[in-house]
Amino acid sequence: MRILGIETSCDDTGVCIYDSEKGILSNVVSSQVKLHAQWGGVYPDLAAREHTRNIIPVLDRAVKEAGVDLNSVDAVAVTVAPGLIVSLVIGISAGKSLKWALKKPLIPVHHIEAHIFAVFLSEDVQFPFISLVVSGGHTELYVIRKFEDYTFLGGTLDDAAGEAYDKVARMLDLGYPGGPIIDKLAKEGKEVIKLPRPLLNDKGKNRFNFSFSGLKSAVMREVEKGVYKKEDIARSFQEAVVDVLVGKTVDAVNEFGINNVVVSGGVSANSRLRERFFEESEKNRFSVHFPPLYLCTDNGAMVAYTGYRRFKETGKTIGYDFEGKARLRLDRFIEYIK
């Protein structure tokens, strides 16, 4: 089975052609990082404009790199939620156009779901598993019992972890995107400040929720003091974020007795986060899995593969009149498309 996947949920225009027997035939991503760097984050209107400009060239390149005829695809998969509505609509429109032109089924894919299953492009992971999705726009924790059987445990109440990285990088005048820059700089620093670990030890309703706004404010106060080096602040901040992400995930492992963890999303590329998860997996006797680095950030391959799973296992498709809900949570999405 051959699936064409389209991803335009934020600022990356991604198109992939995936073959169930041969794997990824092509995976083209057009990044807008340089365009948004001056803003220190994604500017929605600019993102939508660039998606409009890039979607056809990216699609054309993906088909050429795959070395196949566009008519040879069996279905088209597209991210329909969540994301920037002005960005999502470009990919959905492209998907609907291909559905009409090629007379092929159109498969809806949830952005978080695609990140979760990106790891399956490189290895098989045994169900059930705890899933931590951590990126610029999302920080969410799930129990994944099987495909389309997802239980939401908690998510961020304010900033996502990746968003906090970007904002702290802006405070320190380091550039954008903040994640890779802080990760690299933190290696040169020491944890000289014991910053707060918000909600880490909460055992009530926020046990599996996240909050990074208070941590961000604490960093701002330290920056304004002008006492510590940038690399020390970066290290202190990163240790706090990693402690929270790892701590809550390990808590979920222990609570539900599930000894398999998948960490995905852009921030899953963070070297310190990976290091800590491998350390904790040995201590607590669970296995941890990460997608390869090129599949951590947004891409069409994760959408194509997830679309393949949906089409093969459930046969669910959508029509021309489908209206995606930009903020639809993963577990509710499954009910929405039934």
Coordinates of C-alpha atoms in Angstrom, one line a residue, residues 9-336:
S9 CA 0.0 22.2 11.1
C10 CA 2.5 24.9 12.0
D11 CA 5.4 26.3 10.0
D12 CA 6.9 23.2 8.2
T13 CA 5.5 22.1 4.9
G14 CA 6.0 18.4 4.7
V15 CA 5.1 15.8 2.0
C16 CA 6.0 12.1 2.1
I17 CA 5.3 9.1 0.0
Y18 CA 5.3 5.9 2.1
D19 CA 5.2 2.4 0.9
S20 CA 4.1 -0.3 3.3
E21 CA 6.7 -2.8 1.9
K22 CA 9.6 -0.5 1.0
G23 CA 9.2 2.2 3.7
I24 CA 9.8 5.9 3.1
L25 CA 10.2 6.6 -0.6
S26 CA 10.6 10.4 -0.1
N27 CA 10.1 12.8 2.8
V28 CA 10.5 16.4 1.8
V29 CA 10.2 19.2 4.4
S30 CA 10.4 22.9 3.7
S31 CA 11.3 24.8 6.9
Q32 CA 10.4 28.4 7.7
V33 CA 12.8 28.8 10.6
K34 CA 14.8 31.6 9.1
L35 CA 11.6 33.5 8.2
H36 CA 10.2 33.4 11.8
A37 CA 13.6 33.9 13.6
Q38 CA 13.1 37.7 13.7
W39 CA 9.9 37.2 15.7
G40 CA 11.4 34.6 18.1
G41 CA 8.5 32.3 17.3
V42 CA 6.0 31.4 14.6
Y43 CA 4.0 34.3 13.0
P44 CA 0.8 32.6 11.8
D45 CA 0.0 34.8 8.8
L46 CA 3.5 34.4 7.5
A47 CA 3.3 30.7 8.0
A48 CA 0.1 30.4 6.0
R49 CA 1.6 32.5 3.2
E50 CA 4.6 30.3 3.0
H51 CA 2.6 27.1 3.1
T52 CA 0.6 28.4 0.1
R53 CA 3.8 29.1 -1.7
N54 CA 5.5 25.9 -0.9
I55 CA 2.9 23.1 -1.0
I56 CA 3.0 22.5 -4.7
P57 CA 6.8 22.6 -5.1
V58 CA 7.2 20.3 -2.0
L59 CA 4.6 17.9 -3.4
D60 CA 6.3 17.9 -6.8
R61 CA 9.8 17.2 -5.3
A62 CA 8.4 14.4 -3.1
V63 CA 6.9 12.7 -6.1
K64 CA 10.1 13.0 -8.1
E65 CA 12.4 11.8 -5.3
A66 CA 10.1 8.8 -4.7
G67 CA 10.4 8.0 -8.4
V68 CA 6.7 7.1 -8.7
D69 CA 3.7 8.3 -10.6
L70 CA 1.3 10.3 -8.4
N71 CA -1.6 8.1 -9.6
S72 CA 0.1 5.1 -8.0
V73 CA -0.7 6.2 -4.5
D74 CA -3.6 4.3 -2.9
A75 CA -4.7 7.1 -0.5
V76 CA -3.8 10.6 0.8
A77 CA -3.3 11.3 4.5
V78 CA -3.4 14.8 5.9
T79 CA -3.0 16.5 9.3
V80 CA -6.4 17.9 10.2
A81 CA -5.9 18.9 13.9
P82 CA -4.5 20.4 16.1
G83 CA -2.4 23.4 14.9
L84 CA -2.6 26.9 13.5
I85 CA -5.9 26.9 11.6
V86 CA -4.5 29.2 8.9
S87 CA -1.7 26.6 8.3
L88 CA -3.9 23.5 8.6
V89 CA -6.3 24.8 6.0
I90 CA -3.5 24.8 3.3
G91 CA -2.7 21.1 3.8
I92 CA -6.4 20.1 4.1
S93 CA -7.2 22.0 0.9
A94 CA -4.3 20.3 -0.9
G95 CA -5.5 16.9 0.4
K96 CA -9.0 17.5 -0.8
S97 CA -7.8 18.6 -4.2
L98 CA -5.7 15.4 -4.6
K99 CA -8.7 13.3 -3.4
W100 CA -10.8 14.9 -6.2
A101 CA -8.1 14.8 -8.9
L102 CA -6.8 11.3 -8.2
K103 CA -10.1 9.9 -7.0
K104 CA -8.4 8.5 -4.0
P105 CA -9.5 8.2 -0.3
L106 CA -8.6 11.0 2.0
I107 CA -7.5 9.9 5.6
P108 CA -7.6 12.2 8.6
V109 CA -4.6 12.3 10.9
H110 CA -4.2 14.0 14.3
H111 CA -0.9 15.8 14.7
I112 CA -0.2 14.4 18.1
E113 CA -1.1 10.9 16.9
A114 CA 1.4 11.3 14.0
H115 CA 4.2 12.2 16.4
I116 CA 3.4 9.2 18.6
F117 CA 3.6 6.8 15.8
A118 CA 6.7 8.3 14.1
V119 CA 8.8 5.9 16.1
F120 CA 7.2 2.9 14.3
L121 CA 9.0 4.1 11.1
S122 CA 12.3 2.9 12.7
E123 CA 11.2 0.2 15.1
D124 CA 8.2 -1.8 16.4
V125 CA 7.1 -0.8 19.9
Q126 CA 5.1 -3.2 22.0
F127 CA 1.7 -2.0 23.2
P128 CA 0.7 -0.7 25.7
F129 CA 3.0 2.2 26.2
I130 CA 3.2 5.6 27.9
S131 CA 3.5 8.4 25.4
L132 CA 5.1 11.8 26.2
V133 CA 4.7 14.2 23.3
V134 CA 6.7 17.3 23.8
S135 CA 7.2 20.1 21.3
G136 CA 6.9 23.8 20.6
G137 CA 3.1 23.7 20.8
H138 CA 2.4 20.6 22.9
T139 CA 3.3 18.8 26.1
E140 CA 0.9 15.9 26.6
L141 CA 1.0 12.5 28.4
Y142 CA -1.1 9.5 27.2
V143 CA -1.6 5.8 27.7
I144 CA -1.5 4.2 24.3
R145 CA -3.1 0.7 24.5
K146 CA -3.3 0.1 20.8
F147 CA -3.9 2.1 17.6
E148 CA -6.9 4.4 18.2
D149 CA -7.2 3.5 21.9
Y150 CA -5.7 6.5 23.7
T151 CA -6.2 7.7 27.2
F152 CA -5.3 11.3 27.9
L153 CA -3.5 11.7 31.3
G154 CA -2.5 15.3 31.2
G155 CA -1.1 18.2 29.3
T156 CA 0.3 21.7 29.8
L157 CA -1.9 24.3 31.5
D158 CA 0.0 27.1 29.9
D159 CA 3.2 27.1 27.9
A160 CA 4.4 24.0 26.1
A161 CA 8.0 22.9 27.0
G162 CA 9.3 23.9 23.5
E163 CA 7.6 27.3 23.8
A164 CA 9.3 27.9 27.1
Y165 CA 12.6 27.0 25.5
D166 CA 12.0 29.6 22.8
K167 CA 11.0 32.3 25.3
V168 CA 14.0 31.7 27.6
A169 CA 16.3 31.8 24.5
R170 CA 14.7 35.2 23.7
M171 CA 15.4 36.4 27.2
L172 CA 19.0 35.4 26.9
D173 CA 19.2 36.9 23.4
L174 CA 20.3 33.6 21.9
G175 CA 18.2 33.3 18.8
Y176 CA 15.5 31.0 17.5
P177 CA 14.6 28.2 17.7
G178 CA 15.5 28.1 21.4
G179 CA 15.6 24.3 21.9
P180 CA 18.8 23.3 20.1
I181 CA 20.6 26.5 21.1
I182 CA 19.9 26.1 24.9
D183 CA 20.6 22.4 24.7
K184 CA 24.1 23.2 23.2
L185 CA 24.8 26.1 25.6
A186 CA 23.7 24.2 28.7
K187 CA 26.5 21.7 28.1
E188 CA 29.0 24.5 28.9
G189 CA 27.2 25.6 32.1
K190 CA 26.5 24.5 35.6
E191 CA 23.2 24.3 37.5
V192 CA 24.0 27.2 39.8
I193 CA 20.3 28.1 40.4
K194 CA 17.7 25.7 41.8
L195 CA 14.8 26.8 39.7
P196 CA 11.2 25.6 40.5
R197 CA 9.9 22.3 39.1
P198 CA 6.2 23.2 38.7
L199 CA 3.6 20.6 39.6
L200 CA 6.3 17.9 39.8
N201 CA 5.2 16.5 43.1
D202 CA 1.5 17.2 42.7
K203 CA -0.6 14.2 43.5
G204 CA -4.0 15.8 43.0
K205 CA -5.8 16.8 39.8
N206 CA -2.6 18.1 38.3
R207 CA -0.6 15.0 38.9
F208 CA 0.0 14.5 35.2
N209 CA -0.4 18.1 34.0
F210 CA 2.4 20.4 33.2
S211 CA 3.0 24.1 33.7
F212 CA 6.1 26.1 32.6
S213 CA 4.9 29.7 32.9
G214 CA 6.1 30.0 36.5
L215 CA 9.5 28.5 35.6
K216 CA 9.8 31.0 32.7
S217 CA 9.1 33.9 35.1
A218 CA 11.7 32.6 37.5
V219 CA 14.3 32.5 34.7
M220 CA 13.3 36.1 33.8
R221 CA 14.0 37.3 37.4
E222 CA 17.4 35.7 37.3
V223 CA 18.2 37.2 33.9
E224 CA 17.2 40.7 35.2
K225 CA 19.6 40.3 38.2
G226 CA 22.5 40.0 35.7
V227 CA 24.5 37.8 38.2
Y228 CA 24.8 34.5 36.3
K229 CA 26.4 33.5 33.0
K230 CA 24.0 32.7 30.2
E231 CA 25.3 29.1 30.0
D232 CA 24.6 28.6 33.7
I233 CA 21.1 29.9 33.4
A234 CA 20.5 27.7 30.3
R235 CA 21.8 24.7 32.3
S236 CA 19.6 25.5 35.3
F237 CA 16.5 26.0 33.1
Q238 CA 17.1 22.8 31.1
E239 CA 17.6 20.7 34.2
A240 CA 14.3 22.0 35.6
V241 CA 12.3 21.2 32.4
V242 CA 13.9 17.8 32.1
D243 CA 13.2 16.9 35.7
V244 CA 9.5 17.7 35.2
L245 CA 9.1 15.8 31.9
V246 CA 11.0 12.7 33.1
G247 CA 9.5 12.8 36.6
K248 CA 5.9 12.8 35.5
T249 CA 6.4 10.2 32.8
V250 CA 8.1 7.9 35.3
D251 CA 5.2 8.5 37.7
A252 CA 2.8 7.4 35.0
V253 CA 4.9 4.3 34.4
N254 CA 4.7 3.3 38.0
E255 CA 1.0 4.2 38.4
F256 CA -0.2 2.2 35.4
G257 CA 2.3 -0.6 35.5
I258 CA 3.3 0.0 31.9
N259 CA 7.0 -0.6 31.3
N260 CA 7.2 0.9 27.8
V261 CA 7.7 4.6 27.0
V262 CA 7.7 6.5 23.8
V263 CA 9.0 10.1 23.8
S264 CA 8.3 12.1 20.6
G265 CA 7.9 15.7 19.3
G266 CA 10.5 18.3 18.5
V267 CA 11.9 18.5 22.1
S268 CA 12.5 14.7 22.1
A269 CA 15.6 15.5 20.1
N270 CA 17.0 17.2 23.2
S271 CA 20.2 15.4 24.3
R272 CA 19.8 16.0 28.0
L273 CA 16.2 14.7 27.9
R274 CA 17.3 11.5 26.1
E275 CA 20.2 11.0 28.5
R276 CA 17.9 11.4 31.6
F277 CA 15.3 9.1 30.2
F278 CA 17.8 6.3 29.5
E279 CA 19.2 6.8 33.1
E280 CA 15.7 6.5 34.6
S281 CA 14.8 3.6 32.4
E282 CA 17.6 1.6 33.9
K283 CA 16.8 2.6 37.4
N284 CA 13.0 1.9 37.1
R285 CA 13.3 -1.0 34.6
F286 CA 11.3 0.3 31.7
S287 CA 12.2 0.6 28.1
V288 CA 12.2 4.0 26.4
H289 CA 12.0 4.7 22.6
F290 CA 12.7 7.8 20.6
P291 CA 12.1 8.5 16.9
P292 CA 15.3 9.2 14.9
L293 CA 16.2 12.8 15.0
Y294 CA 14.9 13.6 11.5
L295 CA 11.4 12.4 12.5
C296 CA 11.2 14.4 15.8
T297 CA 10.2 17.6 14.2
D298 CA 7.1 18.0 12.0
N299 CA 7.3 15.9 8.8
G300 CA 5.0 14.2 6.2
A301 CA 6.4 10.7 6.9
M302 CA 4.7 10.5 10.3
V303 CA 1.5 11.6 8.8
A304 CA 1.7 9.1 5.9
Y305 CA 2.5 6.2 8.2
T306 CA -0.3 7.0 10.7
G307 CA -2.6 7.4 7.7
Y308 CA -1.5 4.0 6.5
R309 CA -2.3 2.5 9.9
R310 CA -5.8 4.1 9.9
F311 CA -6.7 3.0 6.4
K312 CA -5.4 -0.5 6.9
E313 CA -6.9 -1.2 10.3
T314 CA -10.1 0.8 10.3
G315 CA -10.7 2.1 6.8
K316 CA -11.8 5.5 8.1
T317 CA -11.7 8.3 5.5
I318 CA -13.1 11.8 5.2
G319 CA -15.1 13.6 2.5
Y320 CA -14.9 17.0 0.8
D321 CA -17.1 18.6 3.5
F322 CA -14.9 17.6 6.5
E323 CA -14.2 20.4 8.9
G324 CA -11.3 19.8 11.2
K325 CA -11.2 21.2 14.7
A326 CA -7.9 23.0 15.2
R327 CA -7.7 22.3 19.0
L328 CA -9.3 18.9 19.1
R329 CA -7.5 16.6 21.7
L330 CA -6.3 13.2 20.5
D331 CA -8.7 11.0 22.5
R332 CA -11.7 13.1 21.5
F333 CA -10.5 13.1 17.8
I334 CA -11.0 9.4 17.7
E335 CA -14.6 9.8 18.7
Y336 CA -15.0 12.7 16.3

